[in-house]
Coordinates of C-alpha atoms in Angstrom, one line a residue:
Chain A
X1 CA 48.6 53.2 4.6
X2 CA 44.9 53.1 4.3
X3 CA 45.5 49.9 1.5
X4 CA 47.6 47.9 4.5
X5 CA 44.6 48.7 6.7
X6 CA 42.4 47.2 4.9
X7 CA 44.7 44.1 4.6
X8 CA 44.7 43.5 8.1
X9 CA 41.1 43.9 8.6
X10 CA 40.6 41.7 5.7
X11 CA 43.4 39.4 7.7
X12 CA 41.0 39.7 10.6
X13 CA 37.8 39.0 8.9
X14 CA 39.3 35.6 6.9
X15 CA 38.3 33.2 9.3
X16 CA 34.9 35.1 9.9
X17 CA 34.5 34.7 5.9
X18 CA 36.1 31.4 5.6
X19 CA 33.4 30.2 8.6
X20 CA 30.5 31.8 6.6
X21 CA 31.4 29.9 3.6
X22 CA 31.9 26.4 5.5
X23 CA 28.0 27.1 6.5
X24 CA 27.0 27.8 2.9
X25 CA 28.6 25.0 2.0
X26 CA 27.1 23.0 4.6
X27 CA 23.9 23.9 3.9
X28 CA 24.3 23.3 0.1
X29 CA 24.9 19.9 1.0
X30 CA 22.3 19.3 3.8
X31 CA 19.8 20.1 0.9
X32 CA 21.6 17.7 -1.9
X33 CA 18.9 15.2 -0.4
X34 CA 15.9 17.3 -1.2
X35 CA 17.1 17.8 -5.5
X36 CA 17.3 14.1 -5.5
X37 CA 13.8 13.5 -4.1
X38 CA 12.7 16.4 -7.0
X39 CA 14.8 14.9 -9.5
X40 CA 13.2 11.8 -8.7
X41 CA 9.5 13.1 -8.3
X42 CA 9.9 14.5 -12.2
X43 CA 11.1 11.1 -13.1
X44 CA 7.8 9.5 -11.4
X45 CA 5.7 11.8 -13.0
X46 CA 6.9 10.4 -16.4
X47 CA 6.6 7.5 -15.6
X48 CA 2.9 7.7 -14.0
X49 CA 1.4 8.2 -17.8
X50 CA 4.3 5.1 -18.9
X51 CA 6.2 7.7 -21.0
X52 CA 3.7 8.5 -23.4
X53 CA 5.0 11.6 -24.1
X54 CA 8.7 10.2 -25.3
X55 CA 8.1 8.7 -28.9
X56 CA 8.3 5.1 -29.1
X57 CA 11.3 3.4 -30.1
X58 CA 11.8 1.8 -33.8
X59 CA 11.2 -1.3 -34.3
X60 CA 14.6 -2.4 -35.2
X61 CA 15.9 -1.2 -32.0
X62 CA 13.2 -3.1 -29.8
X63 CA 14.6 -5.7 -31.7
X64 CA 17.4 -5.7 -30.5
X65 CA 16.9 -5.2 -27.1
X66 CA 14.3 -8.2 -27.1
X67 CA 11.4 -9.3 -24.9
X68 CA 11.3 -7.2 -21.7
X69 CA 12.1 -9.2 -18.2
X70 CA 9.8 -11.4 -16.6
X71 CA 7.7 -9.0 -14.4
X72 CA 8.6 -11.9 -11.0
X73 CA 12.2 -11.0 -11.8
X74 CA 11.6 -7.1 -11.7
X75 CA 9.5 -7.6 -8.4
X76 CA 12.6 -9.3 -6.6
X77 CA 15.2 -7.2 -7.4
X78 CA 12.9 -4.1 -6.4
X79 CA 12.5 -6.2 -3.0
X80 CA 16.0 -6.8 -2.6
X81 CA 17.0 -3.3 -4.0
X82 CA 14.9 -1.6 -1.8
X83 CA 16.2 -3.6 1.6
X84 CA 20.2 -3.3 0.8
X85 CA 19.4 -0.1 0.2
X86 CA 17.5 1.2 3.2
X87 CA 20.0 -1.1 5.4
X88 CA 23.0 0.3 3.6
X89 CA 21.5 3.7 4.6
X90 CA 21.2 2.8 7.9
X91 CA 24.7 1.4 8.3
X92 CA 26.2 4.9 7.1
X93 CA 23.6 6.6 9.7
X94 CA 25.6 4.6 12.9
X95 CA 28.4 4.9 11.6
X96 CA 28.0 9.2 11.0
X97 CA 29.4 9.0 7.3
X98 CA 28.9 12.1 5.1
X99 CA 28.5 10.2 1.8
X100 CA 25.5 10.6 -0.4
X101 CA 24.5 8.2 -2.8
X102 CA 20.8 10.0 -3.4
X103 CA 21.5 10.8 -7.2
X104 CA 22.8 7.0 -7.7
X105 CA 19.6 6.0 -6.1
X106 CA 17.5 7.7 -8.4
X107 CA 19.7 6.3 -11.2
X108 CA 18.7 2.9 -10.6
X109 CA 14.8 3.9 -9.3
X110 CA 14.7 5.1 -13.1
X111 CA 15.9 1.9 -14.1
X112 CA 13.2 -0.1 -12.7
X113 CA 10.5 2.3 -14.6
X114 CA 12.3 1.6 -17.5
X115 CA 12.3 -2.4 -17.1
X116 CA 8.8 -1.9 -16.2
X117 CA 8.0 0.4 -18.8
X118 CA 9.0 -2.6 -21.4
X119 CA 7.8 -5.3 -19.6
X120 CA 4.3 -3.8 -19.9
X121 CA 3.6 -3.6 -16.4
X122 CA 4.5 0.4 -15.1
X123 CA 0.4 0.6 -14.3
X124 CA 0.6 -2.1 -11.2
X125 CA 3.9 -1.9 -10.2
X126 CA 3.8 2.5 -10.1
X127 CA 3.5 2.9 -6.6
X128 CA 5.8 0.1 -5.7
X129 CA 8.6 2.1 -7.0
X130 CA 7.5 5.5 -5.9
X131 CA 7.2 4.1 -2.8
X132 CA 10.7 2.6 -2.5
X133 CA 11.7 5.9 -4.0
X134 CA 10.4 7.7 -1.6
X135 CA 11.5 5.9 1.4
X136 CA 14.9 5.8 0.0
X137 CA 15.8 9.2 -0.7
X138 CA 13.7 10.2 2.5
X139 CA 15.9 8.7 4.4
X140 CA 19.5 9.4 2.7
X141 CA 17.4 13.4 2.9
X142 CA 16.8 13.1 6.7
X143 CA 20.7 11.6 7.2
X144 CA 22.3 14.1 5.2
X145 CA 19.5 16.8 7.0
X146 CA 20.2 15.7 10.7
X147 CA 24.3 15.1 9.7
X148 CA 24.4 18.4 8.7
X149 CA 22.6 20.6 10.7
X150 CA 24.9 19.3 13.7
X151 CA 28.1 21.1 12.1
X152 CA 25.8 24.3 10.8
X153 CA 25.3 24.3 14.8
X154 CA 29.1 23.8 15.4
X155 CA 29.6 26.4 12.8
X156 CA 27.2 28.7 13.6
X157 CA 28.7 28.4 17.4
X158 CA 32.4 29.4 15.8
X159 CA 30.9 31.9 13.8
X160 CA 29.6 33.8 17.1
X161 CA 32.7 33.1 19.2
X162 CA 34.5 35.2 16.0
X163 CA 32.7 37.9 16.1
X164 CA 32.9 38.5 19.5
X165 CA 36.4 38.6 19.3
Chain B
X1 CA 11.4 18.6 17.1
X2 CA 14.4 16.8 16.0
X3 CA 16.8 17.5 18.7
X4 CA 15.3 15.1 20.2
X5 CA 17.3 11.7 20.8
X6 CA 13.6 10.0 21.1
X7 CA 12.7 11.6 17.1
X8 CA 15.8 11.0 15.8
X9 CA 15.9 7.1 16.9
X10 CA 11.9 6.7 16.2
X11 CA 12.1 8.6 12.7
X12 CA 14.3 6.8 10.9
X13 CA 13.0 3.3 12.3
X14 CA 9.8 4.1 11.5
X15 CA 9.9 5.7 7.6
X16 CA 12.3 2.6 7.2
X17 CA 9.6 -0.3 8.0
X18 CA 6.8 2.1 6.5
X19 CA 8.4 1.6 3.4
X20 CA 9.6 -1.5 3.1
X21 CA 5.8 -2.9 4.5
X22 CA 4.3 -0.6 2.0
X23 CA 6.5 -1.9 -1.2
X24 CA 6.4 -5.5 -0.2
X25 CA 2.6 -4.8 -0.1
X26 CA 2.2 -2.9 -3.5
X27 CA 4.4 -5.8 -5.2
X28 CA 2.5 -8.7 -3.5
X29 CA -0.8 -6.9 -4.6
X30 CA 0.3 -6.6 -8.0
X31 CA 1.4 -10.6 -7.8
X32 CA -2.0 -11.5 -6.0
X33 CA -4.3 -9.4 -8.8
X34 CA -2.0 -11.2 -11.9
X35 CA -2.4 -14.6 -10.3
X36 CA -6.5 -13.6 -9.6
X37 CA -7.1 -12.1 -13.2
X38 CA -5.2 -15.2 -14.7
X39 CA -7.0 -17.8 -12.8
X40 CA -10.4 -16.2 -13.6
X41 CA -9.1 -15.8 -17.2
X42 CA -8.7 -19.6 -17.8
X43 CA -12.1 -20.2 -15.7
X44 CA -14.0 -17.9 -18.9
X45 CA -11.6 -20.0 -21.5
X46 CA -13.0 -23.5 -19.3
X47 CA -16.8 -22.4 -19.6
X48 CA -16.0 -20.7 -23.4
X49 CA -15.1 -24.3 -24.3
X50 CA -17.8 -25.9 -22.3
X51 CA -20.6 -24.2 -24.1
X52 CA -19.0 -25.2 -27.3
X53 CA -19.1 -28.5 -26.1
X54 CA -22.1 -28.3 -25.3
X55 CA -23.6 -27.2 -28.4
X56 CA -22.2 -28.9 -30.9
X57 CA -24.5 -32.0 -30.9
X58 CA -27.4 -28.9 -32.0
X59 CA -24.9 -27.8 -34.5
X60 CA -24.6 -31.0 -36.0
X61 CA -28.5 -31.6 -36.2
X62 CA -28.7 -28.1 -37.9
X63 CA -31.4 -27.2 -34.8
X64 CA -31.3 -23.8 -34.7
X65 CA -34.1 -23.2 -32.2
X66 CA -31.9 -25.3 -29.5
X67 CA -28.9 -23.8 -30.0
X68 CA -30.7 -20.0 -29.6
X69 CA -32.5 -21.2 -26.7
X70 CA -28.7 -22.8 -25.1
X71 CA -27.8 -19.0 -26.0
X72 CA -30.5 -17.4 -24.5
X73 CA -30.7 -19.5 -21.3
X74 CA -26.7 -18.6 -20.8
X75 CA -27.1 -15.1 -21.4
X76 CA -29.6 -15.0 -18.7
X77 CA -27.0 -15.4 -16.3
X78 CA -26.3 -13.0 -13.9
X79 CA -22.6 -11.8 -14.6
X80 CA -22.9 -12.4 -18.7
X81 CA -22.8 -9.7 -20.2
X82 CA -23.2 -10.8 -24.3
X83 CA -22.7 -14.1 -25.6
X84 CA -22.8 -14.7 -29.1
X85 CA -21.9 -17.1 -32.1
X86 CA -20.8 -15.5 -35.5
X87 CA -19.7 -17.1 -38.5
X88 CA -16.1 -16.7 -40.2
X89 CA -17.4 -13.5 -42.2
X90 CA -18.3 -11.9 -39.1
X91 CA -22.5 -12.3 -39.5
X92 CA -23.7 -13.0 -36.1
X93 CA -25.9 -16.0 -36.0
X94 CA -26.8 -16.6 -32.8
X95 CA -27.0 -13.9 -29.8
X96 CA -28.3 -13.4 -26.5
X97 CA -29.4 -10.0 -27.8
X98 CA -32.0 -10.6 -30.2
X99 CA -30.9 -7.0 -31.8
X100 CA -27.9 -8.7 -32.8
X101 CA -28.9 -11.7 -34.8
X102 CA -28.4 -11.0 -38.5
X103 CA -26.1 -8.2 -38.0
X104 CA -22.6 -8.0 -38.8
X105 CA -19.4 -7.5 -36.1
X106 CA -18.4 -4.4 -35.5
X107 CA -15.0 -4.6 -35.3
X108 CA -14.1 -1.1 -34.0
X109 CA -16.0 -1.4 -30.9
X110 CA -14.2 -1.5 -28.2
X111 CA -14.0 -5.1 -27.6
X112 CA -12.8 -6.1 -31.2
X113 CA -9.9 -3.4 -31.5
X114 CA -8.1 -6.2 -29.3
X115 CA -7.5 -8.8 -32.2
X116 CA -8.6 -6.6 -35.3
X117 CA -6.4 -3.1 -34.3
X118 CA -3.8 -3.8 -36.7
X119 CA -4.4 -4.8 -41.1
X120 CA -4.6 -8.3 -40.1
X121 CA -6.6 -9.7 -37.3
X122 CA -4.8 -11.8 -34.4
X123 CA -4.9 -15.5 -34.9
X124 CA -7.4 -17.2 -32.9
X125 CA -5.5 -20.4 -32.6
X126 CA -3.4 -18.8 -29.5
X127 CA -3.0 -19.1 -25.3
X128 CA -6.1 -19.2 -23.3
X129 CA -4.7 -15.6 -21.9
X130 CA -4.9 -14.8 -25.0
X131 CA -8.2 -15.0 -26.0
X132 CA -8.8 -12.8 -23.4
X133 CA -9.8 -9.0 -23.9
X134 CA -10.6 -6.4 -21.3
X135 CA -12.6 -3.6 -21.9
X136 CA -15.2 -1.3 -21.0
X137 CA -18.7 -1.9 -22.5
X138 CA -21.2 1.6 -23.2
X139 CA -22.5 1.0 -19.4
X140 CA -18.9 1.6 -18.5
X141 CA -19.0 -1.6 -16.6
X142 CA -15.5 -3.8 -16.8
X143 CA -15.5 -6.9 -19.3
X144 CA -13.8 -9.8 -19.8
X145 CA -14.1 -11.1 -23.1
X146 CA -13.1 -14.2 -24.3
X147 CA -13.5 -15.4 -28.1
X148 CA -13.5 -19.3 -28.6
X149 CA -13.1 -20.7 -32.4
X150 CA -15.5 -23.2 -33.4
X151 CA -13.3 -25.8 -35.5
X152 CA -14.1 -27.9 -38.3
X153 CA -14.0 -31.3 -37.2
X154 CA -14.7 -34.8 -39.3
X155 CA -18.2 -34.8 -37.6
X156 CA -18.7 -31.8 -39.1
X157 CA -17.8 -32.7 -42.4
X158 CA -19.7 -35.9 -43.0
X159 CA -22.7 -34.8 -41.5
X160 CA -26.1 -35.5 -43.4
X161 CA -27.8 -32.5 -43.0
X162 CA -25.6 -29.7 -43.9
X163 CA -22.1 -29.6 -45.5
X164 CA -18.6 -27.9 -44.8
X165 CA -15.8 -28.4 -46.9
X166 CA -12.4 -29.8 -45.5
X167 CA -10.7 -26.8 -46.2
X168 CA -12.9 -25.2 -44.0
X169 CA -10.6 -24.6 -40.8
X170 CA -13.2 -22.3 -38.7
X171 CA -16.6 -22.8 -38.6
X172 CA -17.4 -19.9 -36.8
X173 CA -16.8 -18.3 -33.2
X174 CA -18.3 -18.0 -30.0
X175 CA -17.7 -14.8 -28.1
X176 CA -18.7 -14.9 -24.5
X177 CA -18.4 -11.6 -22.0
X178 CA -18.5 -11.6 -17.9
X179 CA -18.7 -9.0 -15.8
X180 CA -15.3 -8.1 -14.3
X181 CA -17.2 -6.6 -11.4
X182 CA -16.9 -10.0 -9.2
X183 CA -13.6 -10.1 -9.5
X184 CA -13.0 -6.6 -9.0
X185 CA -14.8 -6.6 -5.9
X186 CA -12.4 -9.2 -4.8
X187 CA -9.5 -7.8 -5.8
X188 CA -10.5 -4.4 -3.6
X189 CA -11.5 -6.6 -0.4
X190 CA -8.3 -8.3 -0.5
X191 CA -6.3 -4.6 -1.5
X192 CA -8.2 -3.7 1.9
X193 CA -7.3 -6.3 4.0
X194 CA -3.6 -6.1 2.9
X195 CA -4.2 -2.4 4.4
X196 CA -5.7 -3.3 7.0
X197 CA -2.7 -5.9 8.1
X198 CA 0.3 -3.5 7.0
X199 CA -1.0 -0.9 9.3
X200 CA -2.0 -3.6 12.3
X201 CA 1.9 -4.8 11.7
X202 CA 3.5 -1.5 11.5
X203 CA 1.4 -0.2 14.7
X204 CA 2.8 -3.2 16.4
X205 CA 6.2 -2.9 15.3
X206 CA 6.9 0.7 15.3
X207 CA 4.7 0.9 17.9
X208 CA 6.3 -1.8 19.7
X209 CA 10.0 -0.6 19.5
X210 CA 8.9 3.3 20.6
X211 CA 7.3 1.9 23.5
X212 CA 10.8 -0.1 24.5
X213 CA 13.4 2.2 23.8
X214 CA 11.0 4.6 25.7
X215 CA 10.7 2.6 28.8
X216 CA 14.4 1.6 28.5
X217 CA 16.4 4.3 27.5
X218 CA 14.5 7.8 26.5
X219 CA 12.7 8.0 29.9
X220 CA 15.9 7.0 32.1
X221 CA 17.9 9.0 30.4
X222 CA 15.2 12.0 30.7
X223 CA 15.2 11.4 34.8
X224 CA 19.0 11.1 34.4
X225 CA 19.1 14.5 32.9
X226 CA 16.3 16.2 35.3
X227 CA 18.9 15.1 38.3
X228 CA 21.7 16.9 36.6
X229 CA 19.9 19.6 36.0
X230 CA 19.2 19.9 39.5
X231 CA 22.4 19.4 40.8
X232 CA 23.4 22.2 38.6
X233 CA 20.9 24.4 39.8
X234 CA 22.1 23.2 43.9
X235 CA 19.1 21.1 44.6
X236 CA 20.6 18.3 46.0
X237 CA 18.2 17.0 48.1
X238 CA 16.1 15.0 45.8
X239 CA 17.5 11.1 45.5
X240 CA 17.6 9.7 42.4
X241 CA 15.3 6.5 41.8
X242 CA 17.0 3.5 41.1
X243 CA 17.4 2.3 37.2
X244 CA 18.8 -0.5 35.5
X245 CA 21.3 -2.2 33.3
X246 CA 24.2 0.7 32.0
X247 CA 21.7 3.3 33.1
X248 CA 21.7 2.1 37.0
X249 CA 25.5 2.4 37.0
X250 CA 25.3 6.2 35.8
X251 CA 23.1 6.7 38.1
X252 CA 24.9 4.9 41.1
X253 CA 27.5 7.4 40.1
X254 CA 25.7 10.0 39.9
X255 CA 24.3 9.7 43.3
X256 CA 28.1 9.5 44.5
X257 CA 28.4 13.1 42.5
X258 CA 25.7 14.3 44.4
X259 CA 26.3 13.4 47.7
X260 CA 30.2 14.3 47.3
X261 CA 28.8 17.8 46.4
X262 CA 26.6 17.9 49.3
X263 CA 29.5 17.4 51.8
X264 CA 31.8 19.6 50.2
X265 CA 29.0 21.8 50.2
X266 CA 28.3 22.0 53.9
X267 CA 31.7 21.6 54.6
X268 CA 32.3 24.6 53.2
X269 CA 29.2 26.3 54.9
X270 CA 30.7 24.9 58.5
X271 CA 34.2 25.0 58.1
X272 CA 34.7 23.8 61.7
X273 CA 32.5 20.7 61.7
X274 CA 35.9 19.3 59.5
X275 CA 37.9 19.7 62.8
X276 CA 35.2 18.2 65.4
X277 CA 36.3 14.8 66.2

């Protein structure tokens, strides 16, 4: 008797539970824009000192990977990165999609130290990347922010309406 | 804060062209200061070559208290900071430093470790950018170095008045070092200026497209929204100004709201004004 009570107030509290966890979920990924901007703040820090602190790679190897890119080439791409990027960004924000692409941004930010880092030319080009960096995951941050804490509202609103019941 | 429809247009508007203005700017900087230290790099390489020029007619005469006094008279020059001529052995002949004369290289100061860093020195017979080192001198003042060989030529070898064989390659080498201060001075002004425009071009444009969607949207929309308000609250009596475009039709209907309120409103408060004729 006192097991089948408990049933049906656990009956009566699922959607009160199952509405708490929709907001810790929601909130767990209103923040996903915040680890990438950290993940990516660690990565600048690296790559502020050119990645002295990583040992330099054998000979053989450098090799084989040959002279670094021409430094103009790195530039453009970082230009043309950067704008399909923020207008990409933008696009999703009109059209209120929920996809992140922050960790895949970082991804290729690194990848533009590392050409740099080879090419010789991390200590003028540094802030150029950080600042791309920046802007970029600031923005996919404040669209997954603002996206999200719409629906925590929503939620939130649910949430009351269930308890008064 | 960002409730607001006015912060969440302007926000993302304005971190977007921030950015952008402020990469283009870094990477165009970078470009300019290359382009700059290159240019000023092959100007050194120009004069290096011109003084060699220059003295070779004393070099082939063997007159000594020329070619010192051509050393002296260039060292005297504002934004040179050494110049001197050593032989392949690394004895310096002739200096602008009379301390120096007689002495022998050192090659671990700081602006030899350039070419003589690894067992072998670099090869002098390379690029004009090449030649170039950078360093810091004991002042801690910036210099640009550049170190010009002094080649044997056929002149050289037949001359009367003293001898060097034909398997002599390098006579000797003149080392020549400027000042980077001029052209760091430059290269701040200009990283100034580029400031200075980015933040004139983003005051204008973020500036310019706050000011716009203000006056054309945020601000209707804000009387829009006091006059519902109102109307919710029963204070009918307050017309609504007129506004354009999409907005003036929201509020043509909105007016109609209103006033269809009011008569049902007073309607309701004189029931028999409906059946007066």
């Amino acid at each position: 008797m006192n097991r089948s009570s408990e049933t049906r107030s656990e009956m009566r509290d699922d959607p009160r539970r199952k509405c708490l966890r929709e907001i810790r979920d929601l909130r767990s990924r209103a923040g996903r824009g915040l680890w990438a901007m950290a993940l990516f703040l660690v990565v600048s820090l690296g790559a502020f000192s050119d990645f002295d602190f990583l040992p330099p790679l054998p000979p053989s190897w450098m090799k084989i990977l040959g002279p670094g890119p021409p430094v103009w080439l790195i530039n453009s791409f970082l230009v043309l990165y950067s704008f399909s990027a923020l207008l990409l960004i933008l696009a999703r924000m009109m059209q209120g999609s929920e996809t992140f692409r922050g960790f895949g941004h970082v991804g290729y930010l690194t990848g533009f130290f590392i050409f740099y880092h080879f090419s010789g030319a991390m200590e003028e080009n540094f802030w150029a990347i950080f600042t791309a960096g920046v802007t970029i995951l600031g923005l996919e941050s404040y669209h997954q922010w603002v996206r999200f804490a719409e629906a925590i509202r929503k939620a939130e609103e649910t949430l009351i309406r269930l308890e008064k019941n | 804060m960002f409730k607001r429809t006015c912060t969440r247009a302007i926000i993302p508007v304005a971190l977007t062209m921030t950015g952008f203005v402020a990469v283009c700017c870094f990477l165009l900087y970078s470009v300019i200061k290359a382009d700059i230290t290159e240019s000023t790099i092959r100007y050194s390489v120009d004069l290096a070559d011109t003084i060699i020029k220059s003295a070779r007619y004393t070099m082939l005469k063997d007159d000594r208290e020329t070619l010192q006094r051509i050393i002296d008279n260039i060292g005297e020059q504002q934004n040179i900071r050494h110049v001197r001529i050593f032989n392949k052995k690394g004895l310096i002949m002739f200096s602008a430093d009379p301390a120096e004369n007689n002495r022998l290289v050192d090659k671990s100061a700081a602006g030899c470790l350039g070419c003589h860093e690894g067992p072998e020195p670099l090869s002098l017979s390379r690029d004009a950018m090449e030649k170039a080192r950078q360093f810091q001198n004991a002042d801690g003042e910036g210099v640009l170095a550049i170190t010009a060989p002094i080649y044997n030529e056929p002149s050289c070898i037949s001359s009367a008045c003293h001898f060097h064989g034909e398997d002599q390659q390098m006579l000797g080498i003149l080392d020549i070092g400027l000042s980077r201060s001029p052209l760091d001075r430059t290269l701040s002004l200009l990283g100034w200026r580029m400031l200075g425009f980015s933040f004139m071009i983003l005051i204008l444009s973020v500036g310019g497209v706050a000011a716009l969607l203000t006056k054309s949207v945020f601000e209707p929309i804000r009387i829009l929204d006091d006059h519902a308000q109102r109307a919710a609250d029963g204070q009918l009596e307050r017309d609504l100004p007129e506004l354009e475009g999409d907005l003036g039709r929201i509020a043509k209907n909105h007016r109609r709201m209103a006033e269809q309120l009011r008569q049902a409103r007073s309607e309701s408060a004189n029931p028999d004004q409906k059946i007066q004729p």
